[in-house]
């Protein structure tokens, strides 16, 4: 991702840890996408994904 100039995580496009709750709320509304996950997806799971996505490298 670095090689092609993609932003370094969602933090590089303006999101921070204070945005995680709102991001989780929006993501949990996308049931058509979450329904295809191989395991049940919880709000804690999604929050962890967003937290780890703030900065990727």
Short mmCIF file of C-alpha atoms in Angstrom, two decimals:
data_model
loop_
_atom_site.label_atom_id
_atom_site.label_comp_id
_atom_site.label_asym_id
_atom_site.label_seq_id
_atom_site.Cartn_x
_atom_site.Cartn_y
_atom_site.Cartn_z
CA UNK A 1 0.00 0.00 0.00
CA UNK A 2 2.89 2.32 0.71
CA UNK A 3 4.37 1.61 -2.71
CA UNK A 4 1.30 2.98 -4.49
CA UNK A 5 0.80 5.95 -2.18
CA UNK A 6 -2.31 4.93 -0.26
CA UNK A 7 -2.95 6.85 2.99
CA UNK A 8 -1.50 5.33 6.16
CA UNK A 9 -4.77 4.17 7.67
CA UNK A 10 -7.98 6.00 8.38
CA UNK A 11 -6.07 8.49 10.54
CA UNK A 12 -4.43 9.86 7.40
CA UNK A 13 -7.81 10.87 6.03
CA UNK A 14 -8.99 12.58 9.21
CA UNK A 15 -10.42 9.93 11.52
CA UNK A 16 -9.17 9.51 15.07
CA UNK A 17 -9.90 7.44 18.14
CA UNK A 18 -12.70 9.85 19.06
CA UNK A 19 -14.53 8.83 15.89
CA UNK A 20 -14.58 5.10 16.60
CA UNK A 21 -18.00 5.02 18.30
CA UNK A 22 -19.66 6.76 15.35
CA UNK A 23 -17.83 4.55 12.86
CA UNK A 24 -18.95 1.43 14.73
CA UNK A 25 -22.54 2.67 14.80
CA UNK A 26 -22.51 3.21 11.05
CA UNK A 27 -20.79 -0.09 10.32
CA UNK A 28 -23.24 -2.09 12.42
CA UNK A 29 -26.08 -0.74 10.26
CA UNK A 30 -24.56 -2.47 7.22
CA UNK A 31 -26.16 -5.82 7.96
CA UNK A 32 -26.15 -6.86 4.30
CA UNK A 33 -22.34 -6.87 4.56
CA UNK A 34 -22.03 -8.24 8.09
CA UNK A 35 -24.41 -11.11 7.32
CA UNK A 36 -21.79 -12.72 5.07
CA UNK A 37 -19.10 -12.82 7.76
CA UNK A 38 -18.10 -16.37 8.71
CA UNK A 39 -18.54 -15.58 12.44
CA UNK A 40 -20.91 -13.27 14.33
CA UNK A 41 -19.62 -9.68 14.38
CA UNK A 42 -19.95 -7.66 17.58
CA UNK A 43 -19.54 -3.94 18.18
CA UNK A 44 -16.33 -4.71 20.09
CA UNK A 45 -14.98 -6.58 17.05
CA UNK A 46 -15.69 -3.64 14.76
CA UNK A 47 -14.27 -1.12 17.26
CA UNK A 48 -11.06 -3.14 17.41
CA UNK A 49 -10.78 -3.18 13.64
CA UNK A 50 -11.23 0.58 13.46
CA UNK A 51 -8.77 1.18 16.31
CA UNK A 52 -6.12 -0.93 14.58
CA UNK A 53 -6.86 0.86 11.28
CA UNK A 54 -6.04 4.36 12.56
CA UNK A 55 -2.43 3.80 11.54
CA UNK A 56 -1.26 0.84 9.48
CA UNK A 57 2.50 1.31 9.35
#
